[in-house]
Short mmCIF file of C-alpha atoms in Angstrom, two decimals:
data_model
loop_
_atom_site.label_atom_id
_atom_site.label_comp_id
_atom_site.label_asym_id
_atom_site.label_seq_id
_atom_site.Cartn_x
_atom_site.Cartn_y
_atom_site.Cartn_z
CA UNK P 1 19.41 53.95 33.13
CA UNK P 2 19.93 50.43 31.77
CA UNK P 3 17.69 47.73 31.04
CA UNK P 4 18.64 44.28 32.32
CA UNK P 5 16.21 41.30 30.95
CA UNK P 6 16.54 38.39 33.74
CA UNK P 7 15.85 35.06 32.68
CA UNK P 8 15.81 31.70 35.49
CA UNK P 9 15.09 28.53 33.85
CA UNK P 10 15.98 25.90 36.60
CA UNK P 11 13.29 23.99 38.47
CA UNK P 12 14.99 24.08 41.77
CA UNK P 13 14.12 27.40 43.62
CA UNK P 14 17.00 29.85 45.14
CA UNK P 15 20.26 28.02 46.31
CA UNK P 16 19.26 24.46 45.42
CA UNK P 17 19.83 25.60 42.21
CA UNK P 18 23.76 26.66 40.95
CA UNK P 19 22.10 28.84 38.26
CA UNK P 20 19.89 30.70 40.37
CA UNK P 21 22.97 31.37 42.59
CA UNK P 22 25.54 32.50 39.89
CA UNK P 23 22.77 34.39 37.68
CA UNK P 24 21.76 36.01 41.66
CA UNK P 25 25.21 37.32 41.85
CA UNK P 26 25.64 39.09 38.27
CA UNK P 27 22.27 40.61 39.39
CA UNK P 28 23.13 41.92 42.86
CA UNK P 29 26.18 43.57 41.19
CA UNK P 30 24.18 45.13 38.58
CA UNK P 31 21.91 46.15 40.69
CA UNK P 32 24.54 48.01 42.84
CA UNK P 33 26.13 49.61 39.65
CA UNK P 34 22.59 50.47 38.43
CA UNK P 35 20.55 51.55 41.62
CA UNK P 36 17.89 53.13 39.24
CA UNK P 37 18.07 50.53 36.80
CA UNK P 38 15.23 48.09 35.28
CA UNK P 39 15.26 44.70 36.06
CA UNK P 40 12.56 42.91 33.68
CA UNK P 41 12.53 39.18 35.64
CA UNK P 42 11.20 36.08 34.18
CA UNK P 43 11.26 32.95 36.15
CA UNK P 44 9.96 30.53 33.44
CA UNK P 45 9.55 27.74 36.01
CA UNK P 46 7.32 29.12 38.07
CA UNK P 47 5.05 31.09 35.16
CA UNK P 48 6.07 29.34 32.15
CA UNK P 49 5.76 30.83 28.51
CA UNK P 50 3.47 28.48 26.69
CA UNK P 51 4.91 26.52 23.90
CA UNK P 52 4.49 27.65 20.04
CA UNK P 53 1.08 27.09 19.00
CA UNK P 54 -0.05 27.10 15.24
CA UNK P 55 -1.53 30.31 15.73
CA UNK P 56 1.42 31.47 17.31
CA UNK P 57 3.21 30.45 14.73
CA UNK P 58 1.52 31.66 11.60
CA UNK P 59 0.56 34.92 12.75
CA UNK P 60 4.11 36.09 12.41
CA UNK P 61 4.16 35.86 8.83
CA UNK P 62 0.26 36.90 8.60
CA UNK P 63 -0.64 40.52 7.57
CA UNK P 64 -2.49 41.87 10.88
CA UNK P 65 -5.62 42.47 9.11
CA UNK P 66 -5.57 38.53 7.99
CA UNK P 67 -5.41 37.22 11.26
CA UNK P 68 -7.92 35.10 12.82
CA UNK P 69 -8.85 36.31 16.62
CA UNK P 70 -6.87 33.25 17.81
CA UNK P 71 -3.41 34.70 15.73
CA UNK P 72 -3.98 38.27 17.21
CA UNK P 73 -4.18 36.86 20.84
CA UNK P 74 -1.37 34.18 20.45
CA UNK P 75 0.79 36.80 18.45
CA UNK P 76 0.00 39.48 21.25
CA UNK P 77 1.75 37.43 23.76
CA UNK P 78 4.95 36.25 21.44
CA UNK P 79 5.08 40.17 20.65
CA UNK P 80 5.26 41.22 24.83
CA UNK P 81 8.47 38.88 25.07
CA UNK P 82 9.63 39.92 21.87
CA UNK P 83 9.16 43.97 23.41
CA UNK P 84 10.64 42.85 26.33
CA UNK P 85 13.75 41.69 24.54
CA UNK P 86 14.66 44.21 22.62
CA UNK P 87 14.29 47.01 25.83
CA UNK P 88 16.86 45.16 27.07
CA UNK P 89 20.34 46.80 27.21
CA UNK P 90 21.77 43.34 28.57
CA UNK P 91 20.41 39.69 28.74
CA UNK P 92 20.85 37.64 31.94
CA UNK P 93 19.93 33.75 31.19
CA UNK P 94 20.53 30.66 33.52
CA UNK P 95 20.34 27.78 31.28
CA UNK P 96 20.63 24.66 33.58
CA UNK P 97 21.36 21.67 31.59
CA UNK P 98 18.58 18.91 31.52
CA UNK P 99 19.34 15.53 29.53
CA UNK P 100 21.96 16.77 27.74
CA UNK P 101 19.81 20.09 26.63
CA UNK P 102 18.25 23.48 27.72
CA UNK P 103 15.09 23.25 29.93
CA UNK P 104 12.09 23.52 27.52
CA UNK P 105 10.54 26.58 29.04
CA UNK P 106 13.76 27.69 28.30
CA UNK P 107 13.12 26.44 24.50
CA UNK P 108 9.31 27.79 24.54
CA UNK P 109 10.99 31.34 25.18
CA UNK P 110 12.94 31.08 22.30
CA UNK P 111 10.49 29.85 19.58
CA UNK P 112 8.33 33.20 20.98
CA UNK P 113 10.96 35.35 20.82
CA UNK P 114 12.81 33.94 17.37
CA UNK P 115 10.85 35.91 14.74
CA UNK P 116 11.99 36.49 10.81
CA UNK P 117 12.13 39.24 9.74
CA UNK P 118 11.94 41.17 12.99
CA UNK P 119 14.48 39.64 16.04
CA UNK P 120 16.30 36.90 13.38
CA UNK P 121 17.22 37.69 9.84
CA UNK P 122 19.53 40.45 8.14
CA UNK P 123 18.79 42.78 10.63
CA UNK P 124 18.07 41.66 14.05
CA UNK P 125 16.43 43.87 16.17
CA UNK P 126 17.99 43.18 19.23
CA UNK P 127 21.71 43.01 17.31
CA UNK P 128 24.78 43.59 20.11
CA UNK P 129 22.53 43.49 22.88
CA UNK P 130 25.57 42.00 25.50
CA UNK P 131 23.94 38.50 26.69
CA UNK P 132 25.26 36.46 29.43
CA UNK P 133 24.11 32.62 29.83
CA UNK P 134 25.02 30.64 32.91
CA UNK P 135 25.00 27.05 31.87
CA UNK P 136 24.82 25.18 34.96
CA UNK P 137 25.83 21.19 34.15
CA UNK P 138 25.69 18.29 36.64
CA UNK P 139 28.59 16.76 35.08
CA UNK P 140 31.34 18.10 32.82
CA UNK P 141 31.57 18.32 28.96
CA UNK P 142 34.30 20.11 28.32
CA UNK P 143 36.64 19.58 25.15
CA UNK P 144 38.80 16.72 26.15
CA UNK P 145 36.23 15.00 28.74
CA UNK P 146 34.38 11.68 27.95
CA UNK P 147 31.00 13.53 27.16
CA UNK P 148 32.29 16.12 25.36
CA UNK P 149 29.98 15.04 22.21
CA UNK P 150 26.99 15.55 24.74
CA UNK P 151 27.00 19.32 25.02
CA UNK P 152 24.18 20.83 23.53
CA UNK P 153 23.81 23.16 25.55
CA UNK P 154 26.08 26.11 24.33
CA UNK P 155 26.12 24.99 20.89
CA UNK P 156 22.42 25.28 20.53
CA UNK P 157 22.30 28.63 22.57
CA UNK P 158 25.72 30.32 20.51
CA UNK P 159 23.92 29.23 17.25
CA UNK P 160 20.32 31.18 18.22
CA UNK P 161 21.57 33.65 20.24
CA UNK P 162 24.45 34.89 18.61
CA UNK P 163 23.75 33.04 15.43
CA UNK P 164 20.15 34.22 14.95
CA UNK P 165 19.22 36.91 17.47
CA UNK P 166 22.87 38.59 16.78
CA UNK P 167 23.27 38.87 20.88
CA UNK P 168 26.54 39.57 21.95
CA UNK P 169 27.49 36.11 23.61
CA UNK P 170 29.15 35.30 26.72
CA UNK P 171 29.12 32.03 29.07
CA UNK P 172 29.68 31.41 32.59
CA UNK P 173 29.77 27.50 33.00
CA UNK P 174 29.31 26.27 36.80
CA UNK P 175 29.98 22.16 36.41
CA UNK P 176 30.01 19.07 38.43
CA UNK P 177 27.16 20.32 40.52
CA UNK P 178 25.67 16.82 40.91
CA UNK P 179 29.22 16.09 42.92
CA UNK P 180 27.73 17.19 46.78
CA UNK P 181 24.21 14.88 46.11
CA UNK P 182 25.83 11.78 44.20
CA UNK P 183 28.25 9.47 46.45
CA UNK P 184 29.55 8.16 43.49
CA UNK P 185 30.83 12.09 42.60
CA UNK P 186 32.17 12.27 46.30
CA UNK P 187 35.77 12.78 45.15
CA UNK P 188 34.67 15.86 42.93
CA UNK P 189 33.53 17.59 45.13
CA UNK P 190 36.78 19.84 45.38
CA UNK P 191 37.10 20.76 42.04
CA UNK P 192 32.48 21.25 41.83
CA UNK P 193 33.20 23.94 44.48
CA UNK P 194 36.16 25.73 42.89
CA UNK P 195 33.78 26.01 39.81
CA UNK P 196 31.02 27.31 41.87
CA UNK P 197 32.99 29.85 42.94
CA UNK P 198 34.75 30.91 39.77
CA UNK P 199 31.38 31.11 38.62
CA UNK P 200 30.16 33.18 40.66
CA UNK P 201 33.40 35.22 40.72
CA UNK P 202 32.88 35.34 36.88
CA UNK P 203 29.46 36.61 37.37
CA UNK P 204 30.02 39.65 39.40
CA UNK P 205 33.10 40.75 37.10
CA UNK P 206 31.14 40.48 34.43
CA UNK P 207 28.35 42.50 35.74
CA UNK P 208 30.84 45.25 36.60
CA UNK P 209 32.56 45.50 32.97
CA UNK P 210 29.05 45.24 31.57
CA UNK P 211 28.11 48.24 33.85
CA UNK P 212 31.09 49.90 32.86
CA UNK P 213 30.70 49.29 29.29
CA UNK P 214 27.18 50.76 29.13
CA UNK P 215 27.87 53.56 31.24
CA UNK P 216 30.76 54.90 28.76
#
């Protein structure tokens, strides 16, 4: 049965946060399409990944028998995610934004997981894995909106992802979720909640023609 790799970046626990809710929902429907399935669940809030060290770092491009104790133990841990990653059959992400950018245990994933020569280069190793990212935004930056030029959010994430990793990218984009806690957002409110629940409308088609599509 499939593999689904579950990543929750946001800081704000169950329905406080929107992508907790929406990345809840793709998961219930997998769930139901995969009742014997593998979740592998990361909540990188509550047990963050530690940021690159040196010895993190360098022991990638060290020959094992080179590296110092400190390299083998830092690399052991970058090489569990790294495992973990490509097991996966799909790739479940909620990438709140924060400050215009991805959460940075969010970011400390990635420089773990980002390694040349094995998951980045000519031949990723996790190439066409089917990845889903819910990028949750307080406000909107959609083409055409006044902050437009402040999303980098899915342009960082398409160019590692699918640029480096080789996932096969898809984004569910919940927006205007600041709307219900900022009186000056009042009159959004309409249009936060018909996002919110296109997202999570999104999420559980998504999940379905993902099930589908590995079930074929």
């Amino acid at each position: 049965m499939a593999t689904l790799l579950h990543i929750d970046s946001s800081v704000f626990p169950g329905e406080a946060s929107s992508s907790r809710s929406v990345t809840a929902a793709f998961r219930k429907t997998w769930e139901e399409q995969h009742p014997e399935g593998t979740v592998i669940y990361r909540d990188l809030a509550a047990a963050p990944v530690p940021h690159i060290t040196a010895d993190a770092w360098s022991a990638g491009y060290a020959a094992p028998a080179e590296r110092t104790p400190e390299q083998s133990a830092a690399f052991a841990a970058r090489m569990k995610l790294i495992e973990q990653l490509e097991e996966a059959d799909a790739v479940l992400i909620g990438a709140p934004m924060y400050n215009f950018s991805i959460p940075s245990t969010l970011k400390a994933w990635l420089d773990s997981v980002l390694l040349l020569g094995r998951t980045a280069g000519e031949t990723p190793s996790a190439q066409g894995t089917p990845a889903i990212v819910v990028a949750s935004r307080g406000g909107s930056y959609a083409p055409g909106t006044p902050r437009e030029g402040y999303e980098f959010v899915q342009n960082y994430l398409e160019a590692v992802l699918k640029g480096a990793l080789g996932l096969d990218l898809d984004f569910i984009v919940p927006e205007l979720t600041m709307a219900p806690r900022n009186p000056a957002m009042s009159e959004l409110v309409p249009l936060y909640e018909a996002s919110r629940n296109r997202a999570v409308e999104d999420a559980t088609t998504k999940a379905k023609e993902l099930a589908e599509r590995l079930a074929a």
